[in-house]
Structures are given as C-alpha cells and as structure tokens.
Amino acid sequence: MQFIDRTRVIVKAGDGGHGKSAFRREKFIPKGGPSGGDGGRGGDIIFVVDQNMNTLLDFRYHRKFKAENGENGDIKNQYGKNAPACYVKVPAGTIVKDEETGEVLADLTEIGQEAVICKGGRGGRGNAKFANAANRAPTFAEFGEPGEARNLILELKLLADVGLVGYPSVGKSSLVASVSAARPEIAEYHFTTITPVLGVVKTDYEKSFVMADIPGLIEGAADGVGLGHDFLRHVERTKLILHIVDASGIEGRDPVDDYYKINAELKKYSEKIARRTQILVANKIDLPEAQENLPRLKELAEKEGLKFFAISAATREGVKELISYVGEWLDNYVEEPEQEEEVKVYDETAEDPDKITITRNDAGDFIVHGKAIEKLVIMTNFNNDEAVRRFQYIWRIKGIDEKLKERGIKEGQTVHIGEMEFEYRE
C-alpha cells in the first residue's frame, strides 16, 4: 500500500439556513402577527481519528469536504433543521494546519479523538424574533451566516515507541525484519526504504512495542536534502531512538563520523529530537571489517553516555539482548513534561467580535474590518427597507461613522465591508 504522509485538503462548513418573513392569517386568530421561523445551523467540519487508517492516501483522491447547509425557516414559527456535521476520518498522528497562516489547528493522536476545524454558520432569525413593543410587525428576516472555509495541510507523524535513525544501508530494515512481521524491501543500494515501515516487536508473551523503520538520513537532511523533512517528521513522536551505524564501514564511511553527522542533522531540525534518549547500535558485526571499529564505537558510547549494543541483523547475533533491553526501558519510561507546539482549539470567543478596525486600500477606499459588522452585512437583506434601517441603527451605535471621520472620510467616498460596497453620506 502506498504511504502518503502529507497532503492538502479544502474544507467548507455548512451555511446557516435563512430566516423566514411571514405573518399568521388564520381565521379566529386575531392580530396573528409575525410568524417567520429561524433557519437551522450549518454542519460543522469535524476531524476524527479512525483506527482503521494508517496513511493519508485517501486524501489523494478526495480533497474537498463540504458540510450540508441548514434548512430555511418556515411559516408558523417553524424552525429549519440543523445540518449534521461532516466527519473527516484521519489516522492517529495527524496534524492539521491552516495552509495560509501555518497555524496548527489540531494534533490528533488518540483513537476516537475529535476536533472541530470549521464551524457551521448560524441560522438566520425569522421576523418573529424581531417583534417588540416599538415594532410589532417587522417584515424582515436574516439571511443565514456562511460556514467557515479553510485550505488545510495534513501531516502524518508516526506513532512509534522506537525509531531507527542512521545513514542508508546501515541495516535498519534488516533489523525490523528480523524482530517483527514487517517485511520492508531490503537491497544493497541507498534509499531502498523510501516510506516508513512499522513493525510490532514482542518482548514476551504479553508485551510488545512498535518500532519504526524510517527512511535513511544523509548530511543536509535538515535543509531538505535527500528525503529530508519527510524523514525527520516521523522521528518527533518516538520515545526512544536506536542510532544504527555500520560497524564494518564497507560503504566507505567512518561509523564514528556517521554518528556525529546524523546527530548534527537531528539537532539542526529540532532541539527536542536531539535531546531524546538514544541507544548506539553497531550493526554488521558478522563482517571481518567490523572488528576494527568496535573498540572506537564502544569508546564513543562511553564518551557520549550512551548504552551500546553490537549486533548482526543478518545472523541475529546480539539482537535478543537489544530487544530485551529496549522492552525493559519502555516499561520504565516516564514521559517528561515538555513544552509542546501550541495547538489551537476552536474558540468562538477567542477574537473580540465587536472590535472595529479601519484601513485604506491602494485606491483610497475605506475598508471596515470587524467580525460582528462583517457578519451583519452578510446576514442583512438590503432589499428590505426595514432591514436596511436596522443595519443603519447598528452602524451608528457601534460608532463606525465617528471612526471613519477620524480617518478623514469625505462625502461620496467608498466604504467596503466584506464583499459589500457603500457610498458614504453624512
């Protein structure tokens, strides 16, 4: 199966239903009055972690998700039906980012975890809601509020207990294949593994852990060279790193130099990854050339304060001892509190809706920004005189005229609010 770990999707929450403008005219009901019902709320876009998914492959063929709109209100104070939420299934380990701002909207790591990414629009109020002592028969109703829309970047970071790092062809795939049922492609050329492979390793009858065979690093990976960030992204969630080096040096590289170069790339990419516990694993000790480098590698482990194992993934020499130690280490693992990347959870009150700011464009027009006033423009029926008068009243009480005068507006100049355009009059 093809492994996809980064993709782009477009999501749009449902619009709210329009409110209804209606009056009761039934026989025997004197002064029936306004009876227009409210529109229903549009459906939210909700991302949910599905245990049956382990890749973002589905999003290669299905990139657009749109929730249903709320139903319109009706006569006799009948409210429109709220639209159901649109659930988007993702694998565990998915990070949802806003493409425009780069902001992390959700970090989904647990099965069944949900995150509201786009809120559906509120339903417009029917004319019955606007009746009061001063105006007992309002003729206007609100349009439904548009649902939120976003362009998103989805990134998948593997949820593995143990991650293998090291140059290509040091034997990472061979190790995973020797201790689990995973069967990654193994060959004598660089980047045989171009997608991460997960293997479940059993330490005894009841215990096991997940090991990730992640594509090999090369110098410059933190800057995107080779498989670059596509590799490094998956190391972030691991609890323990097995740093594999080729003790034989048959590729023409020095294993001690390899260790320092790989760690330099890890540190350059993320200080958090660089601080993660590592075990130095010297592979291919079945080859005669390895005996020359083993003393140097043991000295390196002592100098860096690392646990050291010498193994041969091909003959399984030393592998059992390594896996036993890793299982014991994980059993005693206590996660240290770390400062995680700030994740935004949708908060309807996070931004002050009544805040008004005024800017000017290149043409000299005035642009009014404000969540509440922009929503008011969208939901107002400007073909209804009463609705226009209500809009003008709210405009005045929010002090927008005064703010525009402070910015130097003159008679006849253009004012923009959202997609609407007005000509300013005293």
Short mmCIF file of C-alpha atoms in Angstrom, two decimals:
data_model
loop_
_atom_site.label_atom_id
_atom_site.label_comp_id
_atom_site.label_asym_id
_atom_site.label_seq_id
_atom_site.Cartn_x
_atom_site.Cartn_y
_atom_site.Cartn_z
CA MET A 1 0.00 0.00 0.00
CA GLN A 2 1.23 3.46 -0.89
CA PHE A 3 2.21 5.58 2.12
CA ILE A 4 1.17 9.23 1.98
CA ASP A 5 2.22 11.41 4.93
CA ARG A 6 1.47 14.96 3.72
CA THR A 7 -1.40 16.32 1.70
CA ARG A 8 -3.60 19.37 1.08
CA VAL A 9 -7.38 19.45 1.51
CA ILE A 10 -10.14 22.05 1.24
CA VAL A 11 -12.97 22.10 3.79
CA LYS A 12 -16.17 24.17 3.95
CA ALA A 13 -18.67 24.11 6.80
CA GLY A 14 -22.37 24.40 6.00
CA ASP A 15 -24.12 27.76 5.73
CA GLY A 16 -26.93 28.60 8.11
CA GLY A 17 -30.47 28.48 6.77
CA HIS A 18 -32.29 31.74 6.04
CA GLY A 19 -34.87 33.07 8.45
CA LYS A 20 -38.45 33.39 7.20
CA SER A 21 -40.55 36.54 6.98
CA ALA A 22 -44.20 35.53 7.38
CA PHE A 23 -47.45 36.51 9.15
CA ARG A 24 -50.27 34.43 10.58
CA ARG A 25 -53.58 34.95 8.84
CA GLU A 26 -55.67 32.04 10.15
CA LYS A 27 -59.31 32.50 10.87
CA PHE A 28 -60.21 33.04 14.54
CA ILE A 29 -56.65 34.19 15.36
CA PRO A 30 -56.93 37.97 15.67
CA LYS A 31 -53.75 40.02 15.31
CA GLY A 32 -51.80 36.89 14.38
CA GLY A 33 -48.59 38.85 13.98
CA PRO A 34 -45.21 37.79 12.59
CA SER A 35 -44.61 34.05 12.45
CA GLY A 36 -41.43 33.52 10.47
CA GLY A 37 -39.18 30.79 11.91
CA ASP A 38 -35.40 30.73 12.26
CA GLY A 39 -33.09 28.91 9.89
CA GLY A 40 -31.12 25.86 11.01
CA ARG A 41 -27.40 25.83 11.77
CA GLY A 42 -24.99 24.62 9.09
CA GLY A 43 -22.98 21.47 9.66
CA ASP A 44 -19.52 21.61 11.25
CA ILE A 45 -16.40 20.04 9.75
CA ILE A 46 -15.04 17.63 12.37
CA PHE A 47 -11.84 15.62 12.04
CA VAL A 48 -11.87 12.29 13.88
CA VAL A 49 -9.14 9.67 14.38
CA ASP A 50 -10.03 6.32 12.79
CA GLN A 51 -8.23 3.17 13.97
CA ASN A 52 -8.57 1.62 10.51
CA MET A 53 -6.44 4.28 8.81
CA ASN A 54 -2.65 4.46 8.87
CA THR A 55 -1.91 6.72 5.89
CA LEU A 56 -3.29 9.85 4.23
CA LEU A 57 -3.67 8.01 0.92
CA ASP A 58 -7.45 8.51 0.80
CA PHE A 59 -6.95 12.27 0.61
CA ARG A 60 -5.06 11.94 -2.66
CA TYR A 61 -8.36 11.14 -4.37
CA HIS A 62 -10.79 13.06 -2.13
CA ARG A 63 -9.54 16.55 -1.33
CA LYS A 64 -12.72 18.58 -0.86
CA PHE A 65 -15.13 18.21 2.05
CA LYS A 66 -18.32 20.25 2.43
CA ALA A 67 -20.92 20.01 5.17
CA GLU A 68 -24.63 20.41 4.45
CA ASN A 69 -26.40 23.74 4.85
CA GLY A 70 -29.04 24.30 7.50
CA GLU A 71 -32.68 24.32 6.35
CA ASN A 72 -34.52 27.61 5.94
CA GLY A 73 -37.14 28.68 8.46
CA ASP A 74 -40.79 28.46 7.53
CA ILE A 75 -44.21 29.88 8.35
CA LYS A 76 -45.98 29.33 11.66
CA ASN A 77 -42.70 29.74 13.58
CA GLN A 78 -41.29 26.55 12.11
CA TYR A 79 -37.54 26.38 12.61
CA GLY A 80 -35.25 24.97 9.92
CA LYS A 81 -33.47 21.72 10.67
CA ASN A 82 -29.83 21.86 11.80
CA ALA A 83 -27.48 20.16 9.35
CA PRO A 84 -25.43 17.15 10.51
CA ALA A 85 -21.68 17.52 11.00
CA CYS A 86 -19.34 16.31 8.27
CA TYR A 87 -16.83 13.90 9.82
CA VAL A 88 -13.44 13.55 8.14
CA LYS A 89 -11.55 10.40 9.18
CA VAL A 90 -7.78 10.63 9.66
CA PRO A 91 -5.12 8.26 11.04
CA ALA A 92 -3.65 8.69 14.52
CA GLY A 93 -0.72 11.08 14.47
CA THR A 94 -2.29 13.60 12.07
CA ILE A 95 -1.52 17.29 12.49
CA VAL A 96 -3.98 19.72 10.91
CA LYS A 97 -2.55 23.09 9.81
CA ASP A 98 -4.05 26.17 8.23
CA GLU A 99 -2.31 26.48 4.85
CA GLU A 100 -2.49 30.28 4.79
CA THR A 101 -1.13 31.00 8.28
CA GLY A 102 0.73 27.78 9.11
CA GLU A 103 -1.18 27.67 12.40
CA VAL A 104 -1.65 24.24 14.00
CA LEU A 105 -5.39 23.74 14.43
CA ALA A 106 -5.36 20.21 15.86
CA ASP A 107 -2.93 17.45 16.84
CA LEU A 108 -4.85 14.18 16.67
CA THR A 109 -3.09 11.29 18.40
CA GLU A 110 -5.72 9.10 20.10
CA ILE A 111 -8.30 6.78 18.57
CA GLY A 112 -11.71 8.48 18.54
CA GLN A 113 -10.27 11.96 19.24
CA GLU A 114 -12.23 14.72 17.52
CA ALA A 115 -11.52 18.33 16.59
CA VAL A 116 -13.89 20.92 15.15
CA ILE A 117 -11.92 22.51 12.31
CA CYS A 118 -14.66 24.67 10.75
CA LYS A 119 -17.84 25.84 12.46
CA GLY A 120 -21.13 25.82 10.59
CA GLY A 121 -22.93 29.11 10.10
CA ARG A 122 -25.70 30.24 12.45
CA GLY A 123 -29.21 30.15 11.07
CA GLY A 124 -30.80 33.50 10.26
CA ARG A 125 -33.56 34.71 12.59
CA GLY A 126 -37.11 34.87 11.34
CA ASN A 127 -39.15 38.05 11.57
CA ALA A 128 -40.95 36.74 14.69
CA LYS A 129 -37.68 37.25 16.61
CA PHE A 130 -37.58 40.96 15.82
CA ALA A 131 -41.05 41.84 17.10
CA ASN A 132 -41.02 44.27 20.03
CA ALA A 133 -43.15 46.97 21.59
CA ALA A 134 -41.96 49.59 19.11
CA ASN A 135 -42.30 47.38 16.03
CA ARG A 136 -44.93 44.70 16.44
CA ALA A 137 -44.94 43.61 12.79
CA PRO A 138 -41.37 43.52 11.42
CA THR A 139 -41.24 42.47 7.78
CA PHE A 140 -37.58 41.46 7.61
CA ALA A 141 -35.65 38.33 8.48
CA GLU A 142 -31.95 37.48 8.49
CA PHE A 143 -30.03 35.51 5.93
CA GLY A 144 -28.08 32.52 7.22
CA GLU A 145 -24.47 33.02 8.28
CA PRO A 146 -21.92 31.43 5.91
CA GLY A 147 -19.95 28.49 7.29
CA GLU A 148 -16.20 28.73 7.73
CA ALA A 149 -13.90 27.57 4.94
CA ARG A 150 -10.21 26.70 5.09
CA ASN A 151 -7.40 25.31 2.99
CA LEU A 152 -5.59 22.77 5.15
CA ILE A 153 -2.28 20.94 5.21
CA LEU A 154 -2.44 17.48 6.82
CA GLU A 155 0.80 15.96 8.10
CA LEU A 156 1.14 12.47 9.48
CA LYS A 157 3.75 11.78 12.15
CA LEU A 158 4.11 8.10 13.00
CA LEU A 159 3.17 7.00 16.49
CA ALA A 160 6.00 4.57 17.20
CA ASP A 161 7.70 3.76 20.51
CA VAL A 162 11.12 3.27 18.94
CA GLY A 163 12.55 4.98 15.87
CA LEU A 164 15.60 3.82 13.93
CA VAL A 165 17.94 6.50 12.60
CA GLY A 166 21.13 6.18 10.59
CA TYR A 167 22.60 6.51 7.14
CA PRO A 168 21.11 4.49 4.28
CA SER A 169 22.18 0.83 4.07
CA VAL A 170 23.28 0.50 7.71
CA GLY A 171 20.75 -2.31 8.28
CA LYS A 172 17.68 -0.61 9.77
CA SER A 173 15.27 -2.51 7.52
CA SER A 174 17.08 -5.78 8.22
CA LEU A 175 16.71 -5.22 11.97
CA VAL A 176 12.97 -4.54 11.74
CA ALA A 177 12.51 -7.60 9.53
CA SER A 178 14.42 -9.80 11.98
CA VAL A 179 12.40 -8.82 15.06
CA SER A 180 8.88 -8.30 13.66
CA ALA A 181 6.47 -9.49 11.00
CA ALA A 182 7.11 -6.36 8.92
CA ARG A 183 8.76 -7.05 5.57
CA PRO A 184 10.36 -3.87 4.27
CA GLU A 185 12.22 -4.01 0.96
CA ILE A 186 15.90 -4.75 1.56
CA ALA A 187 18.63 -4.28 -1.05
CA GLU A 188 22.22 -3.12 -1.39
CA TYR A 189 21.51 0.41 -2.58
CA HIS A 190 20.70 3.69 -0.87
CA PHE A 191 17.12 4.67 -0.08
CA THR A 192 15.67 1.18 -0.53
CA THR A 193 13.23 2.33 2.16
CA ILE A 194 11.53 5.46 0.89
CA THR A 195 8.45 5.23 3.10
CA PRO A 196 8.29 4.49 6.86
CA VAL A 197 7.55 0.92 7.92
CA LEU A 198 6.06 -0.04 11.28
CA GLY A 199 6.83 -3.34 12.94
CA VAL A 200 5.32 -4.73 16.15
CA VAL A 201 8.05 -6.29 18.29
CA LYS A 202 7.10 -8.77 21.01
CA THR A 203 9.32 -8.82 24.10
CA ASP A 204 7.47 -11.59 25.92
CA TYR A 205 4.07 -13.31 25.90
CA GLU A 206 2.06 -10.22 26.83
CA LYS A 207 4.22 -7.20 26.00
CA SER A 208 5.17 -5.58 22.73
CA PHE A 209 6.22 -2.24 21.28
CA VAL A 210 6.12 -0.53 17.89
CA MET A 211 9.36 0.03 16.01
CA ALA A 212 9.55 2.40 13.03
CA ASP A 213 11.93 1.73 10.17
CA ILE A 214 12.21 5.28 8.85
CA PRO A 215 13.98 6.23 5.58
CA GLY A 216 17.72 6.85 5.93
CA LEU A 217 19.22 10.22 6.72
CA ILE A 218 22.04 11.93 4.88
CA GLU A 219 24.01 15.06 5.61
CA GLY A 220 21.91 18.14 4.87
CA ALA A 221 18.58 16.43 5.62
CA ALA A 222 17.50 19.22 7.98
CA ASP A 223 17.68 21.54 4.96
CA GLY A 224 15.60 19.19 2.85
CA VAL A 225 18.42 17.25 1.16
CA GLY A 226 17.63 13.62 0.26
CA LEU A 227 14.40 12.57 1.97
CA GLY A 228 14.95 15.49 4.37
CA HIS A 229 11.90 16.64 6.28
CA ASP A 230 9.88 13.65 5.04
CA PHE A 231 12.12 11.54 7.29
CA LEU A 232 12.62 13.87 10.23
CA ARG A 233 8.89 14.47 10.73
CA HIS A 234 8.43 10.86 11.83
CA VAL A 235 11.17 10.87 14.46
CA GLU A 236 9.39 13.51 16.53
CA ARG A 237 6.90 11.24 18.28
CA THR A 238 9.20 8.35 19.18
CA LYS A 239 10.12 7.74 22.82
CA LEU A 240 13.50 6.12 22.12
CA ILE A 241 15.95 6.34 19.22
CA LEU A 242 18.10 3.42 18.12
CA HIS A 243 21.03 5.02 16.32
CA ILE A 244 22.24 2.35 13.88
CA VAL A 245 25.77 2.56 12.46
CA ASP A 246 27.54 0.23 10.03
CA ALA A 247 30.41 -1.10 12.12
CA SER A 248 32.04 -2.69 9.07
CA GLY A 249 32.42 0.58 7.16
CA ILE A 250 32.16 -1.32 3.86
CA GLU A 251 30.28 1.61 2.33
CA GLY A 252 33.45 3.66 2.64
CA ARG A 253 32.14 5.77 5.55
CA ASP A 254 33.52 6.01 9.08
CA PRO A 255 30.82 4.89 11.59
CA VAL A 256 32.03 7.37 14.24
CA ASP A 257 31.76 10.27 11.78
CA ASP A 258 28.33 8.96 10.73
CA TYR A 259 27.13 9.19 14.34
CA TYR A 260 28.12 12.84 14.70
CA LYS A 261 26.78 13.86 11.28
CA ILE A 262 23.38 12.29 11.90
CA ASN A 263 23.08 13.91 15.33
CA ALA A 264 24.04 17.26 13.85
CA GLU A 265 21.10 16.93 11.43
CA LEU A 266 18.73 15.94 14.23
CA LYS A 267 19.79 18.93 16.33
CA LYS A 268 19.54 21.29 13.37
CA TYR A 269 15.99 20.13 12.70
CA SER A 270 14.79 20.07 16.31
CA GLU A 271 16.45 20.52 19.70
CA LYS A 272 13.64 18.42 21.14
CA ILE A 273 14.59 15.43 18.97
CA ALA A 274 18.29 15.89 19.70
CA ARG A 275 17.60 15.55 23.45
CA ARG A 276 15.75 12.26 23.05
CA THR A 277 17.35 9.17 24.59
CA GLN A 278 19.49 7.22 22.13
CA ILE A 279 21.00 3.76 22.09
CA LEU A 280 24.06 3.28 19.89
CA VAL A 281 23.73 0.06 17.88
CA ALA A 282 26.70 -1.21 15.87
CA ASN A 283 25.36 -3.47 13.11
CA LYS A 284 27.06 -5.94 10.73
CA ILE A 285 29.49 -7.28 13.33
CA ASP A 286 29.49 -10.59 11.40
CA LEU A 287 31.75 -8.93 8.83
CA PRO A 288 35.53 -9.08 9.50
CA GLU A 289 35.95 -5.33 8.93
CA ALA A 290 33.68 -4.57 11.91
CA GLN A 291 36.21 -5.80 14.48
CA GLU A 292 38.48 -2.84 13.77
CA ASN A 293 35.76 -0.28 14.51
CA LEU A 294 34.07 -1.86 17.54
CA PRO A 295 36.59 -0.52 20.12
CA ARG A 296 36.21 3.01 18.71
CA LEU A 297 32.41 2.73 18.83
CA LYS A 298 32.48 1.49 22.44
CA GLU A 299 34.70 4.44 23.32
CA LEU A 300 32.25 6.77 21.54
CA ALA A 301 29.32 5.35 23.55
CA GLU A 302 31.18 5.85 26.84
CA LYS A 303 32.14 9.40 25.87
CA GLU A 304 28.54 10.32 24.95
CA GLY A 305 26.98 8.39 27.85
CA LEU A 306 25.06 6.02 25.57
CA LYS A 307 24.03 2.41 26.03
CA PHE A 308 25.92 0.35 23.43
CA PHE A 309 24.97 -2.86 21.63
CA ALA A 310 26.87 -4.73 18.94
CA ILE A 311 24.58 -6.83 16.72
CA SER A 312 24.21 -8.53 13.39
CA ALA A 313 20.71 -8.19 11.98
CA ALA A 314 21.61 -10.80 9.36
CA THR A 315 22.66 -13.54 11.83
CA ARG A 316 20.57 -12.17 14.76
CA GLU A 317 23.67 -12.10 16.99
CA GLY A 318 23.04 -9.72 19.90
CA VAL A 319 19.53 -8.87 18.68
CA LYS A 320 17.71 -10.63 21.50
CA GLU A 321 19.70 -8.74 24.13
CA LEU A 322 19.00 -5.42 22.39
CA ILE A 323 15.24 -6.04 22.15
CA SER A 324 15.07 -7.23 25.76
CA TYR A 325 16.77 -4.04 26.95
CA VAL A 326 14.53 -1.82 24.80
CA GLY A 327 11.41 -3.53 26.16
CA GLU A 328 12.62 -3.05 29.75
CA TRP A 329 13.47 0.61 29.05
CA LEU A 330 9.99 1.26 27.65
CA ASP A 331 8.34 -0.45 30.64
CA ASN A 332 10.09 2.06 32.93
CA TYR A 333 9.62 5.03 30.63
CA VAL A 334 8.07 8.12 32.21
CA GLU A 335 7.24 10.89 29.80
CA GLU A 336 8.82 14.17 30.81
CA PRO A 337 6.67 17.27 30.57
CA GLU A 338 7.78 19.25 27.54
CA GLN A 339 6.65 22.49 26.04
CA GLU A 340 4.65 21.34 23.07
CA GLU A 341 3.87 23.35 19.97
CA GLU A 342 0.84 25.49 20.67
CA VAL A 343 -2.28 23.90 19.28
CA LYS A 344 -5.33 26.00 18.60
CA VAL A 345 -8.68 24.55 19.53
CA TYR A 346 -11.65 26.33 18.00
CA ASP A 347 -12.84 29.01 20.37
CA GLU A 348 -15.77 31.15 19.29
CA THR A 349 -14.88 33.82 21.87
CA ALA A 350 -11.14 33.96 21.16
CA GLU A 351 -11.49 37.07 18.99
CA ASP A 352 -13.45 40.09 20.19
CA PRO A 353 -16.37 40.19 17.70
CA ASP A 354 -17.12 43.87 18.42
CA LYS A 355 -13.61 45.10 17.63
CA ILE A 356 -13.63 47.51 14.67
CA THR A 357 -10.57 48.46 12.62
CA ILE A 358 -10.46 50.68 9.54
CA THR A 359 -7.80 50.56 6.82
CA ARG A 360 -7.44 52.00 3.32
CA ASN A 361 -6.62 50.27 0.06
CA ASP A 362 -4.48 51.48 -2.85
CA ALA A 363 -7.49 53.22 -4.43
CA GLY A 364 -8.04 55.27 -1.26
CA ASP A 365 -11.26 53.45 -0.32
CA PHE A 366 -12.02 52.77 3.35
CA ILE A 367 -12.22 49.14 4.49
CA VAL A 368 -14.04 48.34 7.72
CA HIS A 369 -12.91 45.15 9.49
CA GLY A 370 -14.78 43.52 12.34
CA LYS A 371 -16.21 40.07 12.91
CA ALA A 372 -19.62 41.24 14.08
CA ILE A 373 -20.11 44.00 11.49
CA GLU A 374 -18.99 41.76 8.62
CA LYS A 375 -21.40 39.06 9.78
CA LEU A 376 -24.17 41.68 9.98
CA VAL A 377 -23.56 42.70 6.36
CA ILE A 378 -23.70 39.10 5.15
CA MET A 379 -26.92 38.34 7.03
CA THR A 380 -28.80 41.55 6.16
CA ASN A 381 -31.34 41.63 3.33
CA PHE A 382 -30.61 45.02 1.76
CA ASN A 383 -33.69 44.72 -0.47
CA ASN A 384 -35.89 45.24 2.59
CA ASP A 385 -36.24 48.82 3.86
CA GLU A 386 -36.74 47.76 7.48
CA ALA A 387 -33.64 45.58 7.34
CA VAL A 388 -31.62 48.50 5.95
CA ARG A 389 -32.84 50.80 8.74
CA ARG A 390 -31.84 48.19 11.33
CA PHE A 391 -28.39 47.97 9.73
CA GLN A 392 -28.02 51.77 9.84
CA TYR A 393 -29.05 51.83 13.50
CA ILE A 394 -26.42 49.20 14.45
CA TRP A 395 -23.87 51.08 12.33
CA ARG A 396 -24.48 54.21 14.40
CA ILE A 397 -24.44 52.61 17.84
CA LYS A 398 -21.11 50.91 17.01
CA GLY A 399 -19.68 54.36 16.32
CA ILE A 400 -18.42 53.49 12.85
CA ASP A 401 -19.33 56.96 11.50
CA GLU A 402 -17.07 58.57 14.11
CA LYS A 403 -14.25 56.15 13.36
CA LEU A 404 -14.48 56.89 9.64
CA LYS A 405 -14.44 60.66 10.29
CA GLU A 406 -11.33 60.23 12.44
CA ARG A 407 -9.69 58.59 9.42
CA GLY A 408 -10.66 61.61 7.29
CA ILE A 409 -13.52 60.22 5.19
CA LYS A 410 -15.31 62.67 2.86
CA GLU A 411 -18.80 62.76 1.37
CA GLY A 412 -19.16 60.32 -1.53
CA GLN A 413 -16.10 58.18 -0.74
CA THR A 414 -16.39 54.39 -0.89
CA VAL A 415 -16.57 52.10 2.15
CA HIS A 416 -16.04 48.32 1.92
CA ILE A 417 -17.29 45.79 4.46
CA GLY A 418 -16.64 42.23 3.43
CA GLU A 419 -17.92 41.87 -0.13
CA MET A 420 -20.32 44.84 0.17
CA GLU A 421 -19.54 48.34 -1.06
CA PHE A 422 -21.19 51.54 0.23
CA GLU A 423 -21.04 55.21 -0.65
CA TYR A 424 -20.55 57.37 2.45
CA ARG A 425 -23.21 60.01 3.15
CA GLU A 426 -23.47 62.37 6.11
#
